[in-house]
Short mmCIF file of C-alpha atoms in Angstrom, two decimals:
data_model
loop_
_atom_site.label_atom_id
_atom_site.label_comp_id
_atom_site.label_asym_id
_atom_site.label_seq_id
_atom_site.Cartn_x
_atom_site.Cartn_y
_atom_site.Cartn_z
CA UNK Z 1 -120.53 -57.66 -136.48
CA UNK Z 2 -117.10 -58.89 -135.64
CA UNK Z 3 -116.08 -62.91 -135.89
CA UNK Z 4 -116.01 -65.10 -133.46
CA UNK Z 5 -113.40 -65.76 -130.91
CA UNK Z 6 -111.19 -68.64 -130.84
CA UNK Z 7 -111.54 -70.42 -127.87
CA UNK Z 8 -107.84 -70.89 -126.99
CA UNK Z 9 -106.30 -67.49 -125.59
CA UNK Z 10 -102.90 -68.32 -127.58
CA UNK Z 11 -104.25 -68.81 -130.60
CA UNK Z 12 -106.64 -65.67 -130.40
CA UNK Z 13 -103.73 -63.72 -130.04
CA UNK Z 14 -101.88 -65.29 -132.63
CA UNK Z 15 -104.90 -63.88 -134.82
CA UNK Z 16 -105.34 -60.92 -133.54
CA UNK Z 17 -102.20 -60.43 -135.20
CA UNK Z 18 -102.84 -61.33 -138.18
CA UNK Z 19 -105.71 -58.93 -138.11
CA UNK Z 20 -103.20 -56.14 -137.22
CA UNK Z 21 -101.09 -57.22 -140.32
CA UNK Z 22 -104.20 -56.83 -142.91
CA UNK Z 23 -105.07 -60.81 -142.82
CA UNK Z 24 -108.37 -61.29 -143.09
CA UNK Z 25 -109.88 -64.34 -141.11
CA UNK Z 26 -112.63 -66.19 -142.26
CA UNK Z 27 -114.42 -68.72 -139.49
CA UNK Z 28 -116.37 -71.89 -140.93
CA UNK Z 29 -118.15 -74.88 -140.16
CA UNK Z 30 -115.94 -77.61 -141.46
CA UNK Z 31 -113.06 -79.51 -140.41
CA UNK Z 32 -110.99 -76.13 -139.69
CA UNK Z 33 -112.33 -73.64 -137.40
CA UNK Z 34 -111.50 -71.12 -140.04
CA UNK Z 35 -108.92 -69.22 -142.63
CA UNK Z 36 -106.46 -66.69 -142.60
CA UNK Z 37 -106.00 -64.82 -145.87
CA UNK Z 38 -102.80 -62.69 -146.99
CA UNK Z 39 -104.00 -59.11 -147.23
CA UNK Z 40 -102.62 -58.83 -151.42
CA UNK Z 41 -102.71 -60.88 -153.88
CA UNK Z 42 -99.01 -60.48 -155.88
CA UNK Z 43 -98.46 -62.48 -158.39
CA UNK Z 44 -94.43 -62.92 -156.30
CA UNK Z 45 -96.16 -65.07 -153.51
CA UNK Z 46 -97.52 -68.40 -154.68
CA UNK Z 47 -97.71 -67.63 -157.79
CA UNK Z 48 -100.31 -65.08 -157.60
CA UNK Z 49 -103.13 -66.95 -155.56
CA UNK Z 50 -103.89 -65.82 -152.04
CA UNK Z 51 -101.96 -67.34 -149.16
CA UNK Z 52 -104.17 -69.28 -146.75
CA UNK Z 53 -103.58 -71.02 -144.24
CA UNK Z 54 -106.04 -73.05 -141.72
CA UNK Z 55 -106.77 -72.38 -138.15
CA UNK Z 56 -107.73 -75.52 -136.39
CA UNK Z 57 -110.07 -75.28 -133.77
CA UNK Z 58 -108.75 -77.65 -131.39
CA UNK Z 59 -104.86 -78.77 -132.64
CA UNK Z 60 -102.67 -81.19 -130.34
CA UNK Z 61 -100.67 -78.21 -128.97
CA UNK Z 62 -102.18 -74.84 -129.35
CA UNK Z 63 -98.79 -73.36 -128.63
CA UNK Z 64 -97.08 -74.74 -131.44
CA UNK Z 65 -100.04 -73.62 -134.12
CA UNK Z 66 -100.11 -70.15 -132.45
CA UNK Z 67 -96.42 -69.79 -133.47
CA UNK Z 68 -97.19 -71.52 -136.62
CA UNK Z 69 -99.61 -68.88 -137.27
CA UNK Z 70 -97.00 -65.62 -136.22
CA UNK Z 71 -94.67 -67.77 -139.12
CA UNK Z 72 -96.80 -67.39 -141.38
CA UNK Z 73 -98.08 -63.45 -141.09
CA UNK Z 74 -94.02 -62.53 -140.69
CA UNK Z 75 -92.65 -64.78 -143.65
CA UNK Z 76 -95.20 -62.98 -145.69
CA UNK Z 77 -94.32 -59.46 -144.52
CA UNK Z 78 -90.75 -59.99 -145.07
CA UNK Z 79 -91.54 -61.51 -148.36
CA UNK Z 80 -93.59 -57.80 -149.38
CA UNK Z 81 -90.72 -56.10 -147.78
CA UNK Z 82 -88.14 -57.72 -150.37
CA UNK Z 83 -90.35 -57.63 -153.45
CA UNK Z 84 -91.01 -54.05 -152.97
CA UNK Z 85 -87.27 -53.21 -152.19
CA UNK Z 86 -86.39 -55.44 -156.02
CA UNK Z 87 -89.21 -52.71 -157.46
CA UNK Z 88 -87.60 -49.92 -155.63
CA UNK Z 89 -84.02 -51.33 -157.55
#
C-alpha cells in the first residue's frame, strides 16, 4: 500500500519529487504531517545522520514549503554530486 496524499496539490508535487530522487517519506500523527528522509546515509552530510526534514500538513503558505521542500532534495543531490566527484579525485 502506498502513503497517503498530501492534501495540498503543491506540496504533493513537491514530494512526489522527492520520491523520484530516492527520499523516502514517512506520514505521522503528530504535529507534522510527516518526514522526508535522504535516500544515504554518508557520513559527508550532517555528519553521518540522515537528513530529515518535516512536511507540515497545513503551513501558512504552501507555496513557500513546496519550494522549501525542492531546496532541500536538490542541495542534497548536488551535495552527492560533489562528494563523489572529491572520491573520483
Amino acid at each position: 500500500m502506498g502513503r497517503s496524499l498530501h492534501p495540498d496539490k503543491e506540496i504533493e508535487a513537491a514530494l512526489q519529487y522527492a520520491e523520484a530522487s530516492g527520499w523516502r517519506i514517512e506520514t505521522s500523527h503528530g504535529h507534522a504531517w510527516g518526514r522526508i528522509f535522504c535516500p544515504f546515509n554518508n557520513s559527508a552530510c550532517r555528519s553521518g545522520e540522515f537528513c530529515i526534514a518535516s512536511v507540515w500538513g497545513t503551513p501558512k503558505d504552501a507555496r513557500n514549503h513546496a519550494r522549501q521542500i525542492y531546496r532541500v532534495v536538490d542541495k542534497y543531490r548536488f551535495r552527492q554530486q560533489v562528494s563523489e566527484m572529491d572520491q573520483e579525485s
